[in-house]
Short mmCIF file of C-alpha atoms and ligand atoms in Angstrom, two decimals:
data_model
loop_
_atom_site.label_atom_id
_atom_site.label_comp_id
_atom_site.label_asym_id
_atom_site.label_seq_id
_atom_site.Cartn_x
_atom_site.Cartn_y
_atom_site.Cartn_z
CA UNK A 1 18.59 17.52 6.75
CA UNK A 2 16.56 15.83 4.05
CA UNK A 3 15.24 18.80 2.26
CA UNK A 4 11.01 19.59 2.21
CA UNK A 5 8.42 19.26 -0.03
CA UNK A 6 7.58 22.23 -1.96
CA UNK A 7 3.82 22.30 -0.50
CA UNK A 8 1.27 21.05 1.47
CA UNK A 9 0.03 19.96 -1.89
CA UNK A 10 3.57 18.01 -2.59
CA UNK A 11 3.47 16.12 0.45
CA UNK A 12 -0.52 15.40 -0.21
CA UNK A 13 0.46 13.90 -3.62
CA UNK A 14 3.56 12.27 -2.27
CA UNK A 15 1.98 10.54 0.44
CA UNK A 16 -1.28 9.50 -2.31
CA UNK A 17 1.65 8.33 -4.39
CA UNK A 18 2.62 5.69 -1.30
CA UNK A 19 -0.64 5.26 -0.35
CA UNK A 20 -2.47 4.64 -4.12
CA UNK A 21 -0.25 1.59 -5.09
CA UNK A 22 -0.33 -2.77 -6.01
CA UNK A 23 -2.49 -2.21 -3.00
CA UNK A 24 -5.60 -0.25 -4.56
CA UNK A 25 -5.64 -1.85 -7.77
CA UNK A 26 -3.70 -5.32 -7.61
CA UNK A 27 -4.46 -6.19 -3.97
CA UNK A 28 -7.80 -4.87 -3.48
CA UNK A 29 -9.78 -5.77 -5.36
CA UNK A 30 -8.65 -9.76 -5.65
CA UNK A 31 -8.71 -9.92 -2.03
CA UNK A 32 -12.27 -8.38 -2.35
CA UNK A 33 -12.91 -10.95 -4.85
CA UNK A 34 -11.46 -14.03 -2.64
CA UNK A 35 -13.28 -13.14 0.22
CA UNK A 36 -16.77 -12.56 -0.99
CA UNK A 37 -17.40 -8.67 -1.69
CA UNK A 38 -19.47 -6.48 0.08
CA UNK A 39 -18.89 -7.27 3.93
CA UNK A 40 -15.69 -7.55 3.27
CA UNK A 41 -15.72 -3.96 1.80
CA UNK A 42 -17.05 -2.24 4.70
CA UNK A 43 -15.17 -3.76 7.20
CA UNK A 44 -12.41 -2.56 5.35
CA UNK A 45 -13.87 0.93 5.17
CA UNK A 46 -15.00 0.67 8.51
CA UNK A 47 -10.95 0.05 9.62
CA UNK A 48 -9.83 2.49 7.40
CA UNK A 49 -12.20 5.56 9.50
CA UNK A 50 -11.82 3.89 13.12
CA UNK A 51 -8.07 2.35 12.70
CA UNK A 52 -6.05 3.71 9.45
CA UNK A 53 -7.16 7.40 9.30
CA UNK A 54 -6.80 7.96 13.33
CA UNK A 55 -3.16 6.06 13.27
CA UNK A 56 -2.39 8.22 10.27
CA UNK A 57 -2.56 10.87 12.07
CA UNK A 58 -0.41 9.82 14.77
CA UNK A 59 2.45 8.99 12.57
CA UNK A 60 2.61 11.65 10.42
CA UNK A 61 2.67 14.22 13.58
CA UNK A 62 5.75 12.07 15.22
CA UNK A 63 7.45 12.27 11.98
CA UNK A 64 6.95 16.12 11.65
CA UNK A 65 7.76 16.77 14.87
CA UNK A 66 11.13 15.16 14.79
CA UNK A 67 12.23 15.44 11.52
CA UNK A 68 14.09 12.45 11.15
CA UNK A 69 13.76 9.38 9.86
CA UNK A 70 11.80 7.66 11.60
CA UNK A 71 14.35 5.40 13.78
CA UNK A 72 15.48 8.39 15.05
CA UNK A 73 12.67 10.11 15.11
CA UNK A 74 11.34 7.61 17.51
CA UNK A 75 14.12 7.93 19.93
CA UNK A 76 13.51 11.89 19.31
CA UNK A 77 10.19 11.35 20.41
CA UNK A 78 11.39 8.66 22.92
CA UNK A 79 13.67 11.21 24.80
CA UNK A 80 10.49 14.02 24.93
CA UNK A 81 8.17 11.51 26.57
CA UNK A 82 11.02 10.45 29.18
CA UNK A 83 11.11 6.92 27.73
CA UNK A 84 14.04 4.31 26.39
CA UNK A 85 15.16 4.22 23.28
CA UNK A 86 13.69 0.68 22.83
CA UNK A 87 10.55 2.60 21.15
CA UNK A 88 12.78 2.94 18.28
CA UNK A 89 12.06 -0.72 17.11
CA UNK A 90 9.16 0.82 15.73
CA UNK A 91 11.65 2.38 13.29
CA UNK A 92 13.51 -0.76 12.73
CA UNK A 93 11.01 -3.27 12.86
CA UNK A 94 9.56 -0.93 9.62
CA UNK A 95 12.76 -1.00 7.45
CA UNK A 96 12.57 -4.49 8.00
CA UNK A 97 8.96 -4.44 6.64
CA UNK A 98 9.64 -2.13 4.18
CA UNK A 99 12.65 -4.38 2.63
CA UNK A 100 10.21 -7.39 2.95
CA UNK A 101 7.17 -6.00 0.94
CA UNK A 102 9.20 -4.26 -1.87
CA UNK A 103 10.40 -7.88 -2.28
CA UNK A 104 7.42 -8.86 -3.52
CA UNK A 105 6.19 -5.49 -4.54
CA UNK A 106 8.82 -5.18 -6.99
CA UNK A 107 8.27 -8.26 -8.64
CA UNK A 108 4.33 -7.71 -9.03
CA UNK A 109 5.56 -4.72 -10.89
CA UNK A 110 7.53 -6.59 -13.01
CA UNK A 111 4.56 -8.61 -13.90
CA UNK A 112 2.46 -5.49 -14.87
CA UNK A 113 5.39 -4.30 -16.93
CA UNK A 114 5.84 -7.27 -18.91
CA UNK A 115 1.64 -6.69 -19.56
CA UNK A 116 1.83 -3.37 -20.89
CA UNK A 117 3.87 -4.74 -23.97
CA UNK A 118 1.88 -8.00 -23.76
CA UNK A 119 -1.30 -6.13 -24.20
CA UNK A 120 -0.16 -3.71 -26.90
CA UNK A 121 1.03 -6.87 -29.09
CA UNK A 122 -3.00 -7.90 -29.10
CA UNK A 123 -2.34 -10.82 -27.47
CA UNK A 124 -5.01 -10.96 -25.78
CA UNK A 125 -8.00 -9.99 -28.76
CA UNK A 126 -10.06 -12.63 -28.30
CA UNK A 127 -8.73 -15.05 -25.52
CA UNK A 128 -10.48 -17.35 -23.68
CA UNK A 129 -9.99 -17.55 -19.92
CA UNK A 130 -8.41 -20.80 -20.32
CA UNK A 131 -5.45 -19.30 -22.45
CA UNK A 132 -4.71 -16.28 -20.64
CA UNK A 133 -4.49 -18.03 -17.81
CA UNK A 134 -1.45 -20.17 -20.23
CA UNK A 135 -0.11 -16.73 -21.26
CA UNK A 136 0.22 -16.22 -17.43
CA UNK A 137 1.64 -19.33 -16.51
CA UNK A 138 4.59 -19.37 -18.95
CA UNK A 139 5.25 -15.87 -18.04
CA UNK A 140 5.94 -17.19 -14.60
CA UNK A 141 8.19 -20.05 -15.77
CA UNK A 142 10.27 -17.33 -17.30
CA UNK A 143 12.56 -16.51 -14.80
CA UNK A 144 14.97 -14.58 -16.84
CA UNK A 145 12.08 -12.28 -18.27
CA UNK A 146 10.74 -11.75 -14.43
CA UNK A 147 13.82 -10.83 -13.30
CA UNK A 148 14.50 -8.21 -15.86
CA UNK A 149 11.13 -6.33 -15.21
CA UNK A 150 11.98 -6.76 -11.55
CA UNK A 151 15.17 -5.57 -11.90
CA UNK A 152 14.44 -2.70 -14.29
CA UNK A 153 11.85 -1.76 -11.46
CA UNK A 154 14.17 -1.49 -8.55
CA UNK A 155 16.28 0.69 -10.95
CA UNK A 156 13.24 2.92 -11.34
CA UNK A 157 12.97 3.10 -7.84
CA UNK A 158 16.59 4.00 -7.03
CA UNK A 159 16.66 6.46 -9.65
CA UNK A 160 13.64 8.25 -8.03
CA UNK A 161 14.94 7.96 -4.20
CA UNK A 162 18.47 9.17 -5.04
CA UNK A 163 17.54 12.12 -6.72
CA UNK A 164 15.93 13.33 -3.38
CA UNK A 165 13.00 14.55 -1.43
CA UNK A 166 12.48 17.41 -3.64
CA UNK A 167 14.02 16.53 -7.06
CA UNK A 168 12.54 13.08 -7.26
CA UNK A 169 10.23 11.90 -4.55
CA UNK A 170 7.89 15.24 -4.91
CA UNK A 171 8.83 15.76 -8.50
CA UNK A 172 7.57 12.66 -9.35
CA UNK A 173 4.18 12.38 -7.29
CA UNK A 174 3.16 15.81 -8.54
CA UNK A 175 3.96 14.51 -12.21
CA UNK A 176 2.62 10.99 -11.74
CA UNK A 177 -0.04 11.51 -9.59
CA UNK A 178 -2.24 13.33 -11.97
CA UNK A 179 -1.46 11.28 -14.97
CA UNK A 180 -2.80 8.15 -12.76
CA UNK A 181 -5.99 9.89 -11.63
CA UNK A 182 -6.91 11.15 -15.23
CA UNK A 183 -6.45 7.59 -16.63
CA UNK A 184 -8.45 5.68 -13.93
CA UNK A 185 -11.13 7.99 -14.51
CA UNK A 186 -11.14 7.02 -18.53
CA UNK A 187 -10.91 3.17 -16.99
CA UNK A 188 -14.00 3.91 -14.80
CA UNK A 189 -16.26 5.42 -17.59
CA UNK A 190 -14.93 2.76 -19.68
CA UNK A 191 -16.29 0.18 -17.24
CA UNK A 192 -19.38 2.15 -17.04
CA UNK A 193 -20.17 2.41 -20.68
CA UNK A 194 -19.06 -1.36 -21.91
CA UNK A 195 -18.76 -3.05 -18.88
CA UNK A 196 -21.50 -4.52 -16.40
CA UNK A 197 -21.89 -2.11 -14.07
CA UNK A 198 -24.21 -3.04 -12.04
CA UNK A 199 -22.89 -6.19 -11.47
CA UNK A 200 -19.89 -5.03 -10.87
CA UNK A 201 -21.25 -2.75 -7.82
CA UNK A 202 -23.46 -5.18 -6.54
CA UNK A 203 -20.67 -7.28 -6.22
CA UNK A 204 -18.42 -4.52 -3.92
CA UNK A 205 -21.57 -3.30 -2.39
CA UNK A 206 -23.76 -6.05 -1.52
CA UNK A 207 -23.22 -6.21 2.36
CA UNK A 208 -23.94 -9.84 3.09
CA UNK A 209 -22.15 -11.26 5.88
CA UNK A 210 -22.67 -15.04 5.58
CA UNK A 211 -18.90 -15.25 3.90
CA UNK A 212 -16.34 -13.37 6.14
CA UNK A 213 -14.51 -15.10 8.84
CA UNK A 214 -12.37 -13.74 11.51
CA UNK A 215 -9.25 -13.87 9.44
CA UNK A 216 -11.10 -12.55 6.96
CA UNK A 217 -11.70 -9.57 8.83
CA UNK A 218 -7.50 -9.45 9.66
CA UNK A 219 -7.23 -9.29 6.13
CA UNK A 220 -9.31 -6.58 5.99
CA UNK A 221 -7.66 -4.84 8.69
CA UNK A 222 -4.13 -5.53 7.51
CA UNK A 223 -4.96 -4.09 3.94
CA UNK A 224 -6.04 -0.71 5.39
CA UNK A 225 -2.49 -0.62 6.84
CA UNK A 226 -1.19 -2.13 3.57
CA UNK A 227 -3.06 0.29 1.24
CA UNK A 228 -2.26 3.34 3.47
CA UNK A 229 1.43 2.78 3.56
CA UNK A 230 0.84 2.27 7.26
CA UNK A 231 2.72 1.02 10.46
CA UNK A 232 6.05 1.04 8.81
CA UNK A 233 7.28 4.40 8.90
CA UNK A 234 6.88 5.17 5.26
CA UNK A 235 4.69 7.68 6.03
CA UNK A 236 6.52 9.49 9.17
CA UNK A 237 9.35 9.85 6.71
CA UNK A 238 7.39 11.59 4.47
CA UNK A 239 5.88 13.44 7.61
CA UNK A 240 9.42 14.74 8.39
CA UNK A 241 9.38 16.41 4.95
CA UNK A 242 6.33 18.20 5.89
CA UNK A 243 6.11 21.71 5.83
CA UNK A 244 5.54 23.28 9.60
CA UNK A 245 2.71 24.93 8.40
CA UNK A 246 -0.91 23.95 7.49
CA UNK A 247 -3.33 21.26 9.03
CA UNK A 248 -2.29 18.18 9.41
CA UNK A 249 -5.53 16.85 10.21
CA UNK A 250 -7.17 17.73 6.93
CA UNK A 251 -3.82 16.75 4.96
CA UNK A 252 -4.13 13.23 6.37
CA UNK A 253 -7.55 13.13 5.74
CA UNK A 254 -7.03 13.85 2.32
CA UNK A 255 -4.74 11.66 1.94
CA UNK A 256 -6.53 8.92 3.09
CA UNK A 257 -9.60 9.27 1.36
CA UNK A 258 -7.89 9.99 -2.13
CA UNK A 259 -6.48 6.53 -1.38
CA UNK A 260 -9.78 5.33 -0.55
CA UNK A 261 -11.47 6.68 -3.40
CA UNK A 262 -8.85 5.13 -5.92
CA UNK A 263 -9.30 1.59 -4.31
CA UNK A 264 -13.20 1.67 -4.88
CA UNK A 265 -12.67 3.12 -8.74
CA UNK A 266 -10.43 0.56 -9.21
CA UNK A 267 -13.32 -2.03 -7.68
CA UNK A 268 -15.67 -0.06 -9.73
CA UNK A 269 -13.37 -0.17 -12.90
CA UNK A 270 -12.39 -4.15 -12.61
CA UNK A 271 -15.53 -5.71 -11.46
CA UNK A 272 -17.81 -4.36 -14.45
CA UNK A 273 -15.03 -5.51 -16.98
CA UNK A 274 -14.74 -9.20 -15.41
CA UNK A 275 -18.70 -9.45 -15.28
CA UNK A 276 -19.07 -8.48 -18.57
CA UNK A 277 -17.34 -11.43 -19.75
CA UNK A 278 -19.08 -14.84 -19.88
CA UNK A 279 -17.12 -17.82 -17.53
CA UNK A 280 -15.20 -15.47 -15.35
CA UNK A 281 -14.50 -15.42 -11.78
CA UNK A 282 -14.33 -12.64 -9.26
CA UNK A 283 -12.65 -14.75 -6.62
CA UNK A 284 -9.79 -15.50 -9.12
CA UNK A 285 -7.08 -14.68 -6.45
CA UNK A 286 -3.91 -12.72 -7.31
CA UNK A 287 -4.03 -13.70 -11.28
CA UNK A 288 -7.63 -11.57 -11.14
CA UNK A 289 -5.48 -8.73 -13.09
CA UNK A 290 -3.27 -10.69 -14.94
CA UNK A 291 -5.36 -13.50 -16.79
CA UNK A 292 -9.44 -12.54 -16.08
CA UNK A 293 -9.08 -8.85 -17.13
CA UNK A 294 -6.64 -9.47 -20.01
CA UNK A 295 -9.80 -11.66 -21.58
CA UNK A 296 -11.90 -9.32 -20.60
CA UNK A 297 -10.39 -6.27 -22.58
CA UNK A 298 -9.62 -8.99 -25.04
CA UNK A 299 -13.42 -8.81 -25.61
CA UNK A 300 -13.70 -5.38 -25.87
CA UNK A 301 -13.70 -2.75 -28.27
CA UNK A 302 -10.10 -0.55 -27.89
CA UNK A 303 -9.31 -3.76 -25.27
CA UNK A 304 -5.93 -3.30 -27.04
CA UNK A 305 -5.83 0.21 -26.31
CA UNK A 306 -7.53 0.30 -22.62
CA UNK A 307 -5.60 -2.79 -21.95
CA UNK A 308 -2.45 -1.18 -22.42
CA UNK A 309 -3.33 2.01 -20.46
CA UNK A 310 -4.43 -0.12 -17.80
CA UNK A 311 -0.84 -1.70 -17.22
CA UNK A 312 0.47 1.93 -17.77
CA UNK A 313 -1.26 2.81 -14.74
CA UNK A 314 -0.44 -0.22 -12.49
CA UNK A 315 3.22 0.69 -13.08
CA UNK A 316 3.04 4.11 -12.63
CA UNK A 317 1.01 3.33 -8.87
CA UNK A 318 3.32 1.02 -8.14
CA UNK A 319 6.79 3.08 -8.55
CA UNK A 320 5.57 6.18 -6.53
CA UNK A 321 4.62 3.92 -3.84
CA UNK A 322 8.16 1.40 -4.09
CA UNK A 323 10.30 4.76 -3.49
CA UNK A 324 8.34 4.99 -0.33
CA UNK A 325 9.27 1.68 0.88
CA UNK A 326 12.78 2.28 1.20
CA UNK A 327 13.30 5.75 1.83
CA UNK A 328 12.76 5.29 5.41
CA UNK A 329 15.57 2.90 5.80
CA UNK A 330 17.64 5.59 3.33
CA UNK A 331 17.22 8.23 5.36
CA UNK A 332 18.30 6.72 8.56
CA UNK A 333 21.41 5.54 6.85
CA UNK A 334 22.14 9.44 5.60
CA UNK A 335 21.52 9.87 8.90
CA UNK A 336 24.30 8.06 10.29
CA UNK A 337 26.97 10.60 8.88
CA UNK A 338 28.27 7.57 6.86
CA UNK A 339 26.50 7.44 3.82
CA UNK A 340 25.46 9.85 0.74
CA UNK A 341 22.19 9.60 -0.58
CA UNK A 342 22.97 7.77 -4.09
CA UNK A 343 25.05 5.05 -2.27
CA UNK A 344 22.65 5.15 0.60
CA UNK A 345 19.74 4.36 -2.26
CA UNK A 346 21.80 1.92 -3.79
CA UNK A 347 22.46 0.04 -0.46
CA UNK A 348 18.99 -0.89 0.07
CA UNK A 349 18.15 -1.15 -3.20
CA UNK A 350 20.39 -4.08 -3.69
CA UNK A 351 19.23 -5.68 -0.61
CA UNK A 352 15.89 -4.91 -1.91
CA UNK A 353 16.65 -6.28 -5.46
CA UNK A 354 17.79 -9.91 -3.57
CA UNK A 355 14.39 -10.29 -1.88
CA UNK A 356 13.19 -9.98 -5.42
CA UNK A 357 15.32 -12.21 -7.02
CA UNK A 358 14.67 -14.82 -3.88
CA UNK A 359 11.46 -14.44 -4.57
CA UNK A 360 11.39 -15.61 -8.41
CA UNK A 361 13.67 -18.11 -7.72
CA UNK A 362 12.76 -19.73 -4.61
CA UNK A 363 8.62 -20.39 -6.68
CA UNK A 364 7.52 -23.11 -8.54
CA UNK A 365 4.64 -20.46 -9.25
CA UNK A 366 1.71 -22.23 -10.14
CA UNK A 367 2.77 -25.45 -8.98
CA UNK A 368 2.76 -25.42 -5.25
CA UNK A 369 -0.65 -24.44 -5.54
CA UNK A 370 -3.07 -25.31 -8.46
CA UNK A 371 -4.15 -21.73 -9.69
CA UNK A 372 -2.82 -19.79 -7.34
CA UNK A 373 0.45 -17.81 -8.52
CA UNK A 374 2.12 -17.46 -5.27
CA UNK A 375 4.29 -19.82 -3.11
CA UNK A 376 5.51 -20.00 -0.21
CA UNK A 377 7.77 -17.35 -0.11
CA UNK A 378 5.75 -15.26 -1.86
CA UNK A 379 2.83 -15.86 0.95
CA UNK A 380 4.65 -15.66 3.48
CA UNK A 381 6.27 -12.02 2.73
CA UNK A 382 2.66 -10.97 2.09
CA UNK A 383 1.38 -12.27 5.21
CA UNK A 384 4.15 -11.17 7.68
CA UNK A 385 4.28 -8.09 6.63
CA UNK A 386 1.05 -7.07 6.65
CA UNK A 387 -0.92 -8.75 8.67
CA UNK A 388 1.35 -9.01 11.36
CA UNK A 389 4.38 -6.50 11.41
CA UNK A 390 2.27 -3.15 9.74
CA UNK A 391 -0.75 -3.82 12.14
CA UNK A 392 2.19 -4.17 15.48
CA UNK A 393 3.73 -0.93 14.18
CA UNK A 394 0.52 0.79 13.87
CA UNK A 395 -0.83 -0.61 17.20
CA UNK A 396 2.59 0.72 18.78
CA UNK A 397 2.22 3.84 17.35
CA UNK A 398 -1.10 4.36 18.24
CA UNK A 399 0.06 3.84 21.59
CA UNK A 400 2.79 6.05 22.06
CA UNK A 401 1.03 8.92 20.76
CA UNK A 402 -1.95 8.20 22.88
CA UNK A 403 -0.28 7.50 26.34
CA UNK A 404 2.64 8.58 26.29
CA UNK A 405 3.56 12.04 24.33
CA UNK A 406 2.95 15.19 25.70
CA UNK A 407 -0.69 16.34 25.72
CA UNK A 408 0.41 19.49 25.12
CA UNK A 409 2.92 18.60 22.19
CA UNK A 410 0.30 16.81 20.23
CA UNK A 411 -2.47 19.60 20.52
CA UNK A 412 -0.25 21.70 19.20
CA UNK A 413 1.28 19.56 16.18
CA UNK A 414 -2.31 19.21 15.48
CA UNK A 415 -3.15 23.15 16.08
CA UNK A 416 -6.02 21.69 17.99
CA UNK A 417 -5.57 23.73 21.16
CA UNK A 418 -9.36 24.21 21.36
CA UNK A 419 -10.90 21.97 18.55
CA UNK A 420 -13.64 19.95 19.78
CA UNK A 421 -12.47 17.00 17.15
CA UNK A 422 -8.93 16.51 19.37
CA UNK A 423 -10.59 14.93 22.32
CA UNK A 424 -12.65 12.34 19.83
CA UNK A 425 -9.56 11.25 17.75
CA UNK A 426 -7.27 10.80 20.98
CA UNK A 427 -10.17 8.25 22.56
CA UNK A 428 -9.63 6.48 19.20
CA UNK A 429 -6.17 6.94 19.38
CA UNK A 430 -6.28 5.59 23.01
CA UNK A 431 -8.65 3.45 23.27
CA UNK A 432 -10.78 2.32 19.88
CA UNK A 433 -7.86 1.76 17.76
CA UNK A 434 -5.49 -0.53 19.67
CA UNK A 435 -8.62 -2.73 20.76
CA UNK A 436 -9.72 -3.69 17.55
CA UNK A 437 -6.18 -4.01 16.38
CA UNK A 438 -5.62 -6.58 19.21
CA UNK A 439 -9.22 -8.56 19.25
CA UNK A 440 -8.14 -8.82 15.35
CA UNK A 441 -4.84 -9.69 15.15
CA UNK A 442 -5.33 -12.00 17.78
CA UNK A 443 -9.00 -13.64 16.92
CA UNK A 444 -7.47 -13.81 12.88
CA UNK A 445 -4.02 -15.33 14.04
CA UNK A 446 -6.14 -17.77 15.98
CA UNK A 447 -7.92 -18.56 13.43
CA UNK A 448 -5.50 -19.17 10.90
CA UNK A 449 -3.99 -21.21 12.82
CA UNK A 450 -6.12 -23.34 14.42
N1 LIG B 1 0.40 1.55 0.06
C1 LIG B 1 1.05 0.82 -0.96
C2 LIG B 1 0.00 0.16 -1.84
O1 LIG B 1 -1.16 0.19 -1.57
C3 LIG B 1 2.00 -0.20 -0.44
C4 LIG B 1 2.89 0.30 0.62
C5 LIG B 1 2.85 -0.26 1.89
C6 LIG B 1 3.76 1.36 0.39
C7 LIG B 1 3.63 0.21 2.92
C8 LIG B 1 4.57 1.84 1.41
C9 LIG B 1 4.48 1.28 2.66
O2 LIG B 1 0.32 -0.43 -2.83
#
């Protein structure tokens, strides 16, 4: 047994803390940027209602009906429905995910660490774009310095995940959680009061279609996996630690559109700042946070100040979602009879830490492409994971749920015996979800590809 959150409101926070991550305020709002704005806003929203929210649902209420991490609780759920244990690669093919994107994750943390002290110095008071981008490019060269953050990082992480569901997973989100919401609202009326706001939200809200492509639309969809910690079991983990009682329905919901709201305050937050500064680009890719904004606060009055705070908050996202991307791996290995929690933590977390020091070292950063700050590795981690492996998982969940558990088993794990909702969300579940997950995946693979 893993232990339970304290609440419905610790396992709402704890599953924000996955969910609100690199993905809401790194990832979102530089793919945004790279792939033209508005359309590609609400097709993300759009996936998010029809595709993320539904499968959600679905994976939370296999997780809290097993109880078990979710390799197990797969082939708990496997053995219910009559089927083979093979539906436990669900579980598996997600710790493989999970391993993969903290890779990465952790190293992009790293990057935002390094920035809060960066910042703080006043580096940045008065830099051109030109220069910050040279303040990020000799970071990266730096291997030594982005392998400390990185590795201080993953030791963040294991701290958290070793101390437990209770003690540190919920502990922590019901700490952090509120910290991060308070100081993205002072970012947002910040961006409101000295930035260009109405640039800013014509720019995420200015539904023209002309720019988005097929595998445009994949990256949409594979970000609304991404940013809800979805497909990989990070979330049926935390489902296991849910308490028996209270609506699942409406706690997913929540949690979703918390996540949802932080990614568009984020948006709403960056946009204005990067407008208001003369020369810069929205579509400036994954440095968009790390050389346009640093001028931009640069420019600013209290940029030192706000520009600090701002990396403050990127770390802070970024560690309560990290512990979620191993603990379903941990818990499978506590699972096993063989392993305590602390080494079970440390395990992965040194597999983990590996990725992350393959990553650094395997990039010449800036110069396999010109401006762009990731390589091949780098890419390719990214690209796998989620917008192939988190999209599969989801699409596999979606179906098992759908087709093949007991009717009667999920009316009850959703206490919708008689709700007139339950017969809407299983046609999604059924039907709406795994269709557009295939026509995407495959018309965006295509795509790419061709
Ligand atoms: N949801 C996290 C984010 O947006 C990333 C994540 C993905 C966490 C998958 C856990 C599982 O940053």
């Amino acid at each position: 047994m893993h232990g339970v959150w304290s609440s419905r409101w610790t396992f709402i926070l704890a599953a924000t803390g996955s969910a609100v991550g690199l993905g809401n305020i790194w990832k979102f709002p530089y793919i945004t940027g790279e792939n033209g704005g508005g359309a590609f806003v609400l097709v993300y929203l759009v996936c998010i209602a029809l595709v993320g929210i539904p499968i959600m649902m679905a994976e939370v209420l296999i997780g809290r009906r097993a109880r078990m991490s979710p390799i197990n609780a797969m082939k708990y759920a496997a053995d219910e429905a009559a089927l083979p244990h093979a539906w436990a690669a669900i579980g598996w093919m997600g710790v493989l995910a999970g391993l993969m994107i903290i890779s990465f994750y952790s190293v992009v943390a790293g990057w935002a660490i390094q920035y809060i002290f960066t910042a703080a110095s006043g580096t940045f008071t008065g830099i051109t774009g030109e220069s910050a981008g040279g303040v990020f490019a000799n970071f990266l060269q730096s291997k030594g310095t982005l392998l400390l953050w990185h590795s201080l990082f993953m030791v963040m992480t294991l701290g958290v995940v070793a101390a437990g569901v209770t003690r540190g997973l919920g502990a922590v989100a019901r700490v952090l959680m509120p910290v991060l919401f308070v100081m993205l609202a002072l970012l947002l009326v910040y961006a409101v009061i000295k930035g260009n706001f109405s640039a800013g939200f014509a720019f995420l809200f200015d539904f023209k279609f002309d720019k988005l492509t097929w595998s445009g639309v994949l990256k949409a969809l594979g970000h609304a996996f991404f940013t809800l910690s979805l497909g990989m079991g990070a979330i049926m983990a935390y489902g296991a630690y849910m308490p028996a009682q209270g609506s699942l329905a409406k706690t997913v919901i929540t949690v979703g559109v918390l996540d949802t709201v932080v990614a568009l305050v984020a948006g709403l937050a960056i946009f204005p700042i990067v407008f208001a500064a003369p020369g810069l680009e929205p579509s400036a890719g994954p440095g968009l946070m790390f050389i346009s904004l640093p001028v931009a606060f640069g420019g600013m009055p209290f940029g030192v100040l706000f520009g600090a705070l701002f990396f403050v908050l990127v770390t802070i996202a970024a560690w309560s979602s990290a512990v979620s991307l191993i603990e379903p791996g941990v818990a499978w290995l506590i699972e096993s009879g063989k392993f305590s929690r602390a080494t079970a933590t440390s395990l992965l977390s040194g597999v983990a830490w590996l990725g992350g020091v393959a990553c650094i070292y395997s990039n010449n950063w800036l110069e396999d492409k010109p401006g762009g700050v990731f390589s091949f590795v780098f890419e390719s981690l990214d690209f796998l994971t989620s917008q192939v492996m988190l999209p599969l998982g989801g699409l596999l969940i979606a179906l098992f749920v759908g087709w093949f558990m007991r009717r009667a088993i999920v009316q009850s794990e959703l206490d919708a015996e008689e709700h007139p909702l339950f017969d809407i969300w299983l046609f999604v579940v059924r039907w709406l979800s795994p269709l557009l997950v295939i026509i995407v995946l495959i018309a965006g693979l295509v795509e790419k590809f061709q």
